[in-house]
XYZ file of C-alpha atoms in Angstrom:
616
model
C 26.803 -225.252 -5.807
C 25.978 -223.701 -9.205
C 28.401 -223.804 -12.128
C 30.560 -220.685 -12.481
C 32.390 -221.308 -15.774
C 30.506 -220.099 -18.838
C 31.245 -219.488 -22.501
C 31.889 -215.873 -23.421
C 29.393 -214.186 -25.762
C 30.760 -213.688 -29.273
C 30.745 -209.893 -28.876
C 32.952 -210.099 -25.758
C 35.247 -212.687 -27.344
C 35.658 -210.415 -30.363
C 36.595 -207.468 -28.154
C 39.223 -209.595 -26.411
C 40.623 -210.652 -29.802
C 40.576 -207.019 -30.876
C 42.860 -206.204 -27.964
C 45.501 -208.441 -29.564
C 44.939 -207.703 -33.251
C 43.627 -204.106 -33.297
C 45.917 -202.093 -31.072
C 45.498 -198.694 -32.772
C 44.204 -197.198 -36.072
C 47.390 -198.330 -37.822
C 46.372 -201.941 -37.131
C 43.104 -201.383 -39.008
C 44.982 -199.951 -42.000
C 47.356 -202.934 -42.008
C 44.602 -205.563 -41.909
C 42.356 -203.922 -44.500
C 45.137 -203.160 -46.989
C 46.537 -206.686 -46.654
C 43.063 -208.059 -47.416
C 42.943 -205.865 -50.521
C 46.317 -207.233 -51.642
C 45.115 -210.803 -51.142
C 42.019 -209.952 -53.194
C 44.255 -209.235 -56.189
C 43.749 -205.460 -56.246
C 45.711 -203.392 -58.769
C 44.817 -200.046 -57.123
C 44.322 -199.405 -53.406
C 43.213 -196.037 -51.996
C 43.497 -195.240 -48.275
C 41.775 -192.234 -46.699
C 41.951 -191.279 -43.017
C 40.409 -188.454 -41.009
C 41.885 -187.295 -37.686
C 44.616 -189.964 -37.843
C 41.975 -192.690 -38.020
C 40.053 -191.669 -34.904
C 37.103 -190.389 -36.890
C 37.262 -192.415 -40.098
C 39.363 -194.935 -42.021
C 38.460 -195.897 -45.576
C 40.157 -198.481 -47.799
C 38.970 -198.835 -51.402
C 40.294 -201.479 -53.798
C 39.524 -202.934 -57.214
C 40.088 -206.548 -56.196
C 37.865 -209.556 -56.775
C 35.208 -208.389 -54.292
C 32.839 -210.641 -52.318
C 29.466 -212.208 -52.864
C 26.568 -211.479 -50.507
C 27.234 -214.629 -48.486
C 31.004 -214.075 -48.327
C 30.504 -210.471 -47.218
C 28.408 -211.644 -44.281
C 30.720 -214.540 -43.410
C 33.889 -212.412 -43.516
C 32.952 -210.750 -40.223
C 32.567 -214.034 -38.347
C 35.397 -215.156 -36.092
C 37.888 -217.536 -37.704
C 36.188 -217.249 -41.073
C 38.913 -217.343 -43.721
C 39.444 -218.308 -47.346
C 43.105 -219.213 -46.756
C 42.936 -222.345 -44.558
C 41.036 -225.602 -44.976
C 43.157 -227.949 -42.850
C 45.897 -227.602 -40.229
C 48.650 -228.402 -42.733
C 47.742 -225.222 -44.656
C 49.263 -223.210 -41.809
C 52.704 -224.373 -42.922
C 52.307 -223.404 -46.585
C 51.001 -219.845 -46.312
C 51.960 -217.311 -48.950
C 49.175 -214.792 -48.292
C 48.904 -212.022 -45.701
C 45.788 -212.465 -43.548
C 44.760 -216.027 -42.761
C 43.450 -216.393 -39.192
C 40.040 -214.852 -39.848
C 40.172 -212.551 -36.811
C 40.861 -209.169 -38.416
C 37.422 -208.138 -39.708
C 35.660 -209.643 -36.710
C 37.989 -207.737 -34.364
C 37.531 -204.449 -36.258
C 33.729 -204.811 -36.250
C 33.815 -205.470 -32.488
C 35.320 -202.072 -31.628
C 34.107 -199.771 -34.417
C 31.242 -198.945 -36.763
C 31.908 -200.619 -40.110
C 30.322 -200.269 -43.513
C 31.207 -202.515 -46.457
C 30.269 -202.087 -50.109
C 31.465 -204.920 -52.310
C 30.731 -206.613 -55.634
C 32.222 -209.400 -57.704
C 32.649 -209.245 -61.475
C 30.040 -211.993 -61.859
C 27.339 -210.003 -60.041
C 25.373 -207.091 -61.459
C 24.553 -205.694 -58.041
C 26.696 -205.412 -54.945
C 26.150 -205.773 -51.193
C 26.009 -202.995 -48.586
C 26.626 -204.261 -45.058
C 26.534 -202.206 -41.824
C 27.965 -203.570 -38.557
C 28.356 -201.856 -35.185
C 29.910 -203.516 -32.172
C 29.742 -206.994 -33.775
C 26.027 -206.563 -34.502
C 24.710 -206.368 -38.058
C 22.626 -203.202 -38.271
C 21.745 -203.343 -41.954
C 22.161 -205.284 -45.187
C 20.892 -204.234 -48.598
C 21.790 -204.403 -52.284
C 23.770 -201.486 -53.681
C 25.232 -200.301 -56.962
C 29.047 -200.178 -56.649
C 32.160 -200.975 -58.708
C 33.891 -204.345 -58.593
C 36.022 -204.647 -55.494
C 35.578 -203.689 -51.842
C 35.056 -200.394 -50.024
C 35.576 -200.611 -46.248
C 34.660 -197.632 -44.062
C 35.625 -197.840 -40.371
C 34.366 -195.029 -38.142
C 34.681 -194.139 -34.445
C 37.269 -196.753 -33.541
C 37.049 -197.941 -29.907
C 33.756 -196.056 -29.479
C 32.475 -198.865 -27.226
C 35.804 -199.382 -25.425
C 36.471 -195.932 -23.878
C 39.542 -197.112 -21.998
C 41.255 -198.143 -25.254
C 40.302 -194.900 -26.993
C 41.613 -192.884 -24.054
C 45.058 -194.430 -24.415
C 45.467 -193.487 -28.074
C 48.360 -191.088 -28.581
C 48.279 -187.681 -30.247
C 47.087 -187.399 -33.844
C 50.667 -186.802 -35.008
C 51.871 -190.011 -33.340
C 48.955 -192.107 -34.594
C 49.314 -190.758 -38.137
C 53.017 -191.563 -38.069
C 52.193 -195.151 -37.080
C 49.608 -195.381 -39.872
C 52.128 -194.157 -42.438
C 54.707 -196.672 -41.179
C 52.223 -199.546 -41.644
C 51.230 -198.230 -45.074
C 54.855 -197.907 -46.238
C 55.686 -201.471 -45.171
C 52.963 -202.871 -47.435
C 53.681 -200.482 -50.326
C 57.351 -201.562 -50.305
C 56.391 -205.213 -50.801
C 54.044 -204.665 -53.738
C 55.612 -202.089 -56.083
C 53.400 -203.314 -58.934
C 50.261 -202.079 -57.111
C 49.195 -198.429 -57.310
C 48.646 -196.876 -53.861
C 47.264 -193.496 -52.785
C 47.037 -192.111 -49.264
C 44.992 -189.100 -48.128
C 44.939 -187.552 -44.642
C 42.150 -185.061 -43.894
C 41.702 -184.558 -47.638
C 45.394 -183.874 -48.357
C 47.253 -186.319 -50.587
C 50.414 -187.606 -48.896
C 51.253 -190.476 -51.276
C 50.509 -191.184 -54.911
C 52.544 -194.278 -55.738
C 52.260 -195.580 -59.285
C 52.933 -199.225 -60.032
C 56.475 -199.965 -61.190
C 59.773 -201.436 -60.036
C 61.055 -201.827 -56.493
C 63.799 -199.196 -56.759
C 61.315 -196.634 -58.064
C 58.907 -197.472 -55.231
C 61.642 -196.900 -52.627
C 62.537 -193.558 -54.222
C 58.866 -192.502 -54.447
C 58.389 -193.138 -50.726
C 61.673 -191.919 -49.262
C 62.832 -189.292 -51.742
C 65.106 -189.040 -54.779
C 68.223 -188.434 -52.706
C 68.171 -192.025 -51.477
C 68.438 -193.330 -55.050
C 72.151 -192.519 -55.321
C 72.889 -194.396 -52.081
C 71.300 -197.737 -53.030
C 73.305 -200.815 -54.007
C 71.433 -203.839 -55.443
C 71.559 -207.084 -53.489
C 70.928 -210.551 -54.892
C 71.861 -214.086 -53.828
C 69.947 -217.267 -54.645
C 70.651 -220.456 -52.664
C 68.835 -223.709 -51.958
C 67.977 -222.442 -48.472
C 66.580 -219.048 -49.407
C 66.726 -216.233 -51.922
C 67.888 -212.793 -50.751
C 67.272 -209.677 -52.837
C 66.713 -205.937 -52.436
C 68.932 -202.938 -51.812
C 71.454 -201.817 -49.209
C 72.893 -198.358 -48.579
C 76.418 -197.246 -49.346
C 78.615 -196.701 -46.274
C 78.516 -192.917 -46.755
C 74.717 -192.982 -46.336
C 75.074 -194.028 -42.682
C 73.610 -191.794 -40.004
C 72.903 -191.997 -36.299
C 69.098 -191.876 -36.394
C 66.303 -192.258 -38.887
C 67.897 -194.791 -41.260
C 65.259 -196.704 -43.235
C 65.717 -200.387 -42.425
C 63.297 -203.084 -43.589
C 63.221 -206.875 -43.661
C 60.537 -208.775 -45.580
C 59.923 -212.522 -45.681
C 57.679 -213.933 -48.417
C 56.122 -210.493 -48.803
C 55.606 -209.957 -45.063
C 57.344 -207.259 -42.983
C 59.272 -208.546 -40.000
C 61.478 -207.338 -37.165
C 64.605 -209.390 -36.642
C 67.436 -207.977 -34.459
C 69.595 -211.036 -35.182
C 69.522 -210.461 -38.939
C 70.045 -206.728 -38.408
C 73.286 -207.603 -36.651
C 74.232 -209.748 -39.652
C 73.861 -206.753 -41.971
C 75.829 -204.424 -39.711
C 78.587 -207.029 -39.337
C 79.297 -206.642 -43.054
C 79.757 -202.879 -42.515
C 82.356 -203.225 -39.760
C 85.121 -200.629 -40.150
C 83.149 -199.002 -42.969
C 80.770 -196.882 -40.881
C 81.322 -195.186 -37.492
C 80.266 -197.146 -34.434
C 76.648 -196.437 -33.543
C 75.589 -195.280 -37.002
C 73.086 -197.147 -39.175
C 72.753 -197.692 -42.918
C 69.478 -198.016 -44.853
C 68.512 -201.391 -46.264
C 65.508 -202.998 -47.943
C 66.062 -206.758 -47.859
C 63.611 -209.372 -49.130
C 63.771 -213.083 -48.273
C 62.041 -215.788 -50.255
C 61.993 -219.026 -48.304
C 59.953 -222.207 -48.125
C 56.900 -221.426 -45.929
C 57.444 -224.735 -44.142
C 60.776 -223.409 -42.817
C 59.294 -220.392 -41.003
C 56.529 -219.758 -38.456
C 54.699 -216.446 -38.844
C 52.068 -217.147 -36.207
C 54.149 -216.695 -33.057
C 52.988 -213.088 -32.509
C 49.497 -211.542 -32.899
C 50.760 -208.828 -35.265
C 52.858 -211.384 -37.219
C 55.917 -209.086 -37.226
C 58.105 -211.602 -35.396
C 58.959 -214.670 -37.467
C 60.797 -217.809 -36.399
C 63.258 -219.416 -38.843
C 64.154 -223.087 -38.760
C 67.665 -222.501 -40.214
C 68.352 -219.153 -38.604
C 72.121 -219.550 -38.372
C 72.401 -220.582 -42.019
C 70.267 -217.660 -43.187
C 72.451 -215.334 -41.057
C 75.577 -216.505 -42.909
C 73.889 -216.202 -46.322
C 72.713 -212.674 -45.507
C 76.148 -211.522 -44.329
C 77.792 -212.970 -47.438
C 75.179 -211.320 -49.685
C 75.769 -207.886 -48.166
C 79.558 -208.237 -48.383
C 79.239 -209.365 -51.985
C 77.094 -206.332 -52.871
C 79.589 -203.971 -51.246
C 82.536 -205.660 -52.933
C 81.016 -205.724 -56.429
C 80.482 -201.985 -56.328
C 84.008 -201.252 -55.090
C 82.899 -199.989 -51.712
C 85.202 -202.590 -50.198
C 88.573 -203.193 -51.920
C 88.767 -206.873 -52.725
C 90.611 -209.353 -54.959
C 88.562 -212.104 -56.557
C 91.015 -214.804 -57.665
C 88.248 -216.768 -59.391
C 87.269 -213.981 -61.771
C 90.440 -211.954 -62.137
C 92.690 -214.867 -63.104
C 95.999 -215.773 -61.501
C 97.867 -212.748 -60.180
C 101.407 -212.226 -61.521
C 103.481 -212.739 -58.371
C 107.288 -213.045 -58.956
C 108.933 -216.194 -57.597
C 112.171 -215.992 -55.628
C 115.190 -217.059 -57.750
C 118.398 -217.639 -55.701
C 120.541 -217.670 -58.870
C 119.773 -214.054 -59.624
C 122.138 -211.451 -58.232
C 120.784 -209.598 -55.250
C 120.282 -205.876 -55.096
C 123.039 -203.689 -53.707
C 122.657 -202.552 -50.115
C 121.598 -198.903 -49.771
C 124.308 -196.425 -48.818
C 123.916 -194.090 -45.879
C 124.901 -190.450 -46.206
C 126.052 -189.056 -42.838
C 128.629 -186.693 -41.378
C 131.205 -188.601 -39.286
C 132.483 -185.307 -37.815
C 129.131 -184.425 -36.241
C 129.014 -184.428 -32.411
C 125.695 -183.404 -30.868
C 127.395 -182.630 -27.538
C 130.003 -180.282 -28.985
C 128.808 -176.660 -28.805
C 129.242 -174.531 -31.914
C 128.336 -170.800 -31.866
C 127.805 -170.523 -35.583
C 126.660 -173.975 -36.657
C 123.804 -176.147 -35.389
C 122.660 -179.564 -36.572
C 119.845 -179.582 -39.103
C 116.742 -181.739 -38.991
C 118.147 -184.176 -41.531
C 121.442 -184.948 -39.827
C 123.560 -182.360 -41.699
C 124.420 -178.886 -40.371
C 122.663 -175.574 -40.797
C 124.525 -172.580 -42.245
C 126.045 -170.007 -39.949
C 124.351 -166.809 -38.863
C 121.081 -168.521 -37.970
C 120.724 -166.209 -34.933
C 119.796 -163.315 -37.265
C 116.499 -165.051 -38.027
C 115.316 -164.135 -34.507
C 116.438 -160.502 -34.575
C 113.682 -158.075 -33.570
C 111.638 -160.637 -31.673
C 110.406 -159.195 -28.388
C 111.247 -161.909 -25.928
C 110.250 -159.692 -23.026
C 106.593 -160.209 -23.919
C 106.635 -163.574 -22.212
C 105.456 -163.843 -18.638
C 107.520 -164.763 -15.635
C 107.087 -168.459 -16.335
C 108.588 -168.051 -19.806
C 105.320 -168.936 -21.609
C 104.219 -166.801 -24.538
C 100.788 -165.150 -24.116
C 97.994 -167.003 -25.901
C 96.352 -164.871 -28.599
C 93.166 -166.963 -28.436
C 92.773 -166.872 -24.670
C 90.234 -164.034 -24.729
C 88.052 -165.942 -27.219
C 87.349 -168.754 -24.766
C 87.098 -166.613 -21.651
C 83.800 -167.161 -19.794
C 81.248 -164.350 -20.065
C 81.443 -161.684 -17.397
C 77.899 -162.350 -16.194
C 78.433 -166.117 -15.844
C 78.426 -167.673 -12.392
C 81.741 -168.477 -10.751
C 82.811 -172.143 -10.657
C 81.866 -174.173 -7.627
C 84.199 -174.230 -4.679
C 85.393 -177.715 -5.606
C 87.658 -176.207 -8.257
C 88.690 -173.069 -6.389
C 92.097 -174.612 -5.760
C 92.504 -176.287 -9.126
C 95.687 -175.887 -11.064
C 95.626 -173.134 -13.739
C 97.430 -175.525 -16.107
C 95.669 -178.505 -17.698
C 96.872 -181.529 -19.624
C 94.987 -183.187 -22.470
C 95.377 -186.964 -22.586
C 95.025 -188.680 -25.989
C 92.707 -185.988 -27.311
C 89.909 -187.232 -25.073
C 90.415 -186.313 -21.423
C 91.232 -183.079 -19.611
C 93.424 -183.693 -16.575
C 93.955 -181.094 -13.868
C 95.226 -181.087 -10.289
C 92.718 -180.287 -7.536
C 92.974 -180.275 -3.759
C 91.729 -183.859 -3.381
C 93.835 -185.385 -6.149
C 93.763 -185.578 -9.956
C 90.515 -184.643 -11.705
C 89.856 -186.299 -15.108
C 87.131 -184.825 -17.350
C 85.748 -186.341 -20.558
C 85.996 -183.317 -22.870
C 83.169 -184.340 -25.257
C 80.710 -185.293 -22.534
C 81.516 -182.138 -20.570
C 80.821 -179.976 -23.610
C 77.586 -181.924 -24.273
C 76.391 -181.104 -20.740
C 77.293 -177.417 -21.205
C 75.586 -177.058 -24.584
C 72.558 -179.132 -23.540
C 71.672 -176.734 -20.738
C 72.337 -173.768 -23.027
C 70.036 -175.046 -25.807
C 67.351 -176.194 -23.370
C 67.244 -172.719 -21.817
C 66.888 -171.238 -25.309
C 63.906 -173.444 -26.132
C 62.171 -172.833 -22.834
C 62.613 -169.074 -23.244
C 62.079 -169.136 -27.043
C 65.209 -167.002 -27.198
C 67.162 -168.793 -29.909
C 68.267 -166.319 -32.572
C 68.912 -167.838 -35.994
C 72.271 -167.244 -37.582
C 71.531 -166.584 -41.247
C 73.340 -168.862 -43.702
C 74.964 -167.402 -46.801
C 73.751 -170.196 -49.083
C 70.470 -171.808 -47.902
C 70.363 -175.591 -48.149
C 67.343 -177.737 -49.001
C 66.241 -180.654 -46.839
C 63.707 -183.241 -48.024
C 61.428 -185.166 -45.644
C 59.206 -188.144 -46.384
C 55.487 -187.768 -45.502
C 55.962 -189.693 -42.253
C 59.007 -187.579 -41.330
C 57.090 -184.407 -42.206
C 54.422 -185.358 -39.664
C 57.119 -185.595 -36.980
C 58.707 -182.332 -38.117
C 55.462 -180.403 -37.733
C 55.231 -181.639 -34.143
C 58.748 -180.510 -33.185
C 58.908 -177.385 -35.360
C 58.166 -174.943 -32.468
C 61.098 -176.394 -30.524
C 63.371 -176.142 -33.560
C 62.421 -172.479 -33.956
C 63.142 -171.959 -30.256
C 66.613 -173.384 -30.792
C 67.308 -170.985 -33.636
C 66.474 -172.941 -36.789
C 64.691 -171.083 -39.570
C 62.934 -173.335 -42.106
C 60.865 -172.181 -45.071
C 58.451 -174.716 -46.654
C 58.923 -175.283 -50.371
C 56.134 -177.837 -50.802
C 56.200 -181.605 -51.178
C 58.023 -182.137 -47.872
C 60.949 -179.892 -48.899
C 62.262 -177.048 -46.747
C 64.882 -174.362 -47.171
C 67.277 -174.048 -44.211
C 67.732 -170.268 -43.983
C 69.032 -170.026 -40.434
C 70.698 -172.263 -37.834
C 71.613 -171.823 -34.149
C 74.863 -169.977 -33.538
C 77.860 -172.174 -32.809
C 77.146 -174.921 -35.359
C 80.117 -174.170 -37.576
C 81.293 -177.238 -39.464
C 78.111 -179.234 -38.754
C 76.090 -180.728 -41.629
C 72.793 -178.932 -40.965
C 70.729 -181.111 -43.314
C 72.022 -184.330 -41.748
C 71.507 -182.888 -38.265
C 67.861 -182.023 -38.980
C 67.209 -185.496 -40.423
C 68.760 -187.117 -37.338
C 66.732 -184.936 -34.970
C 63.512 -185.881 -36.758
C 64.568 -189.535 -36.743
C 65.318 -189.379 -33.023
C 61.858 -187.946 -32.287
C 60.178 -190.554 -34.491
C 61.971 -193.422 -32.736
C 61.449 -192.258 -29.166
C 57.871 -190.985 -29.572
C 56.445 -187.500 -29.649
C 53.791 -187.460 -26.972
C 55.738 -186.943 -23.741
C 55.320 -183.370 -22.521
C 58.662 -181.605 -22.465
C 60.436 -184.710 -23.698
C 60.745 -183.407 -27.235
C 62.617 -180.306 -26.073
C 65.068 -182.330 -24.027
C 65.746 -184.804 -26.838
C 66.277 -182.055 -29.388
C 68.607 -180.160 -27.047
C 70.629 -183.333 -26.406
C 70.842 -184.225 -30.105
C 72.000 -180.715 -30.998
C 74.514 -180.666 -28.137
C 76.037 -183.965 -29.281
C 76.473 -182.617 -32.798
C 78.003 -179.293 -31.764
C 80.238 -180.518 -28.898
C 83.997 -180.798 -29.374
C 84.721 -184.280 -30.757
C 87.191 -186.794 -29.410
C 90.608 -186.261 -30.908
C 90.355 -182.471 -31.167
C 93.436 -180.863 -29.656
C 92.635 -178.133 -27.130
C 94.944 -175.463 -25.804
C 95.058 -174.552 -22.128
C 92.613 -171.641 -22.489
C 90.024 -173.874 -24.195
C 90.365 -176.539 -21.519
C 90.072 -173.902 -18.793
C 86.896 -172.587 -20.417
C 85.293 -176.052 -20.552
C 86.175 -176.781 -16.916
C 84.841 -173.450 -15.642
C 81.608 -173.607 -17.659
C 81.014 -177.230 -16.664
C 80.985 -176.295 -12.982
C 78.246 -173.735 -13.569
C 75.900 -176.473 -14.839
C 73.126 -177.935 -12.731
C 74.723 -181.406 -12.891
C 78.482 -181.607 -13.413
C 78.829 -185.353 -12.875
C 76.656 -186.826 -15.628
C 75.527 -186.133 -19.188
C 71.775 -185.722 -19.802
C 71.594 -189.407 -20.795
C 73.372 -190.549 -17.618
C 76.990 -191.065 -18.694
C 79.749 -190.004 -16.253
C 81.636 -186.795 -17.021
C 84.134 -186.487 -14.158
C 86.319 -188.931 -12.301
C 88.699 -187.959 -9.488
C 91.779 -190.027 -8.691
C 92.223 -189.436 -4.957
C 95.585 -188.320 -3.575
C 95.660 -191.351 -1.267
C 95.210 -193.689 -4.254
C 98.057 -192.004 -6.096
C 100.364 -192.308 -3.066
C 99.336 -195.958 -2.656
C 100.573 -196.648 -6.198
C 104.068 -195.598 -5.160
C 103.943 -196.992 -1.660
């Protein structure tokens, strides 16, 4: 029997490695820019065409490579960062495994022009599918110029599964921003299809955050800084009033490397308990400096998941640092006995005479059960003057109905439209009177028992179907605002906005571009009175960015749901009987009366038998 196990060819092994390291064009940007940072570059320029499908170019002014190093850099596991196994536990650079360039060259056509300061002439290297197609001397500036074209050209299945250009560009910008936030001293530029999206000059961290995410964020940032023997924590956190439901900018960095860490995110949000509404997020940019021997960055191919040796201790340090930052800037009332000195608290002295007991002023003649035609008790325990009946002279008491209830002046406002469908037969025998329980539930008697409706969720279902129909029919008419507001989007948010703009117009939004990612909000959908339109737009863009933008029809549904949640009656709002009747009737004309669009129950019926069993 012949042997069946064989070594893979290098080209195949590189393609397999590329499946782990190079997942999309954003991965190429990340690896190349990190290499430029490690090369000591002061200026890094990134240029992409067609969201990286056609071309990706990264130009830096770093140390460059010699002819031999340029050739070796594309070999698997060729790296300048590691000489022995122990070096893995003392890493302070970005790339170190030596797989990035080899993986990129395995699935794309790569050209490299590079020169060191010691050389008069540079090297031009061409590689396609892991094969060197050309090498020659070239005149070029000091540094490296990588050009990656036709990514996944030889792996059609991978290229087929790339998302839309808007989605891929958004991922590229996210990877670019994560690196730019770590190295504020480096100048970065970013161009997409010839248009400049970023021009970030070297400077301080706060200025870099503002340059990327807009000037408005500057007023919401609080500095953070704690230095301990375990780790050093620095950066910025957002004020509680900057919290929002979607699209908050949240970043963790460890030794200059971006990471995702849900456990530490919970630590930050724990410090904001009772300061922000449940479910809302605050922006933060938090940087950890820790001994490389105490972390492991190599547990995930993309190195975004990092394991900490003293995770619980770091959690406590982080929570204390955030609370300290909030307290020092008076966002949380606090008393610091160490810095404020001893408080002046009086000590009880039994020898001192006590205070006199307060005297009560009351009428001993007052009897609430004794009728008096001309005098009635007042609200404060005294008695009202006589002749109070004259205050009600001229009031037409005959206007009330047979039940003695005054007609509701607002009833006609909440009456369902004449052309609206009649409620389903399940509520044909419902009681005309409703009861609101704790500002949250509408309770009404029906034939089968007691029907309980969540007022907010019911209104969300009603408005969701209304807004969705508008978008599908492009029938949303903007309600012009008296004073247009301006909303500012970052370049990555602007990419998302352009993708959902047709749906926003269908809803009834009217936005006019002002340049630089700014828009004037000239019109909004009718019925959004009292809603912060700028915050709503930012949350809708954030929702689309988080959930993806490629699913057909999904964008419309998400936007309709987000708008419905913002415009629906909130918990705690007191409703009169006509308003409750309107919500109940309109709910039963919806396609699904039992659940909200995101699957939460709307109605619960307490059966008559269950009620009788309670008193049995």
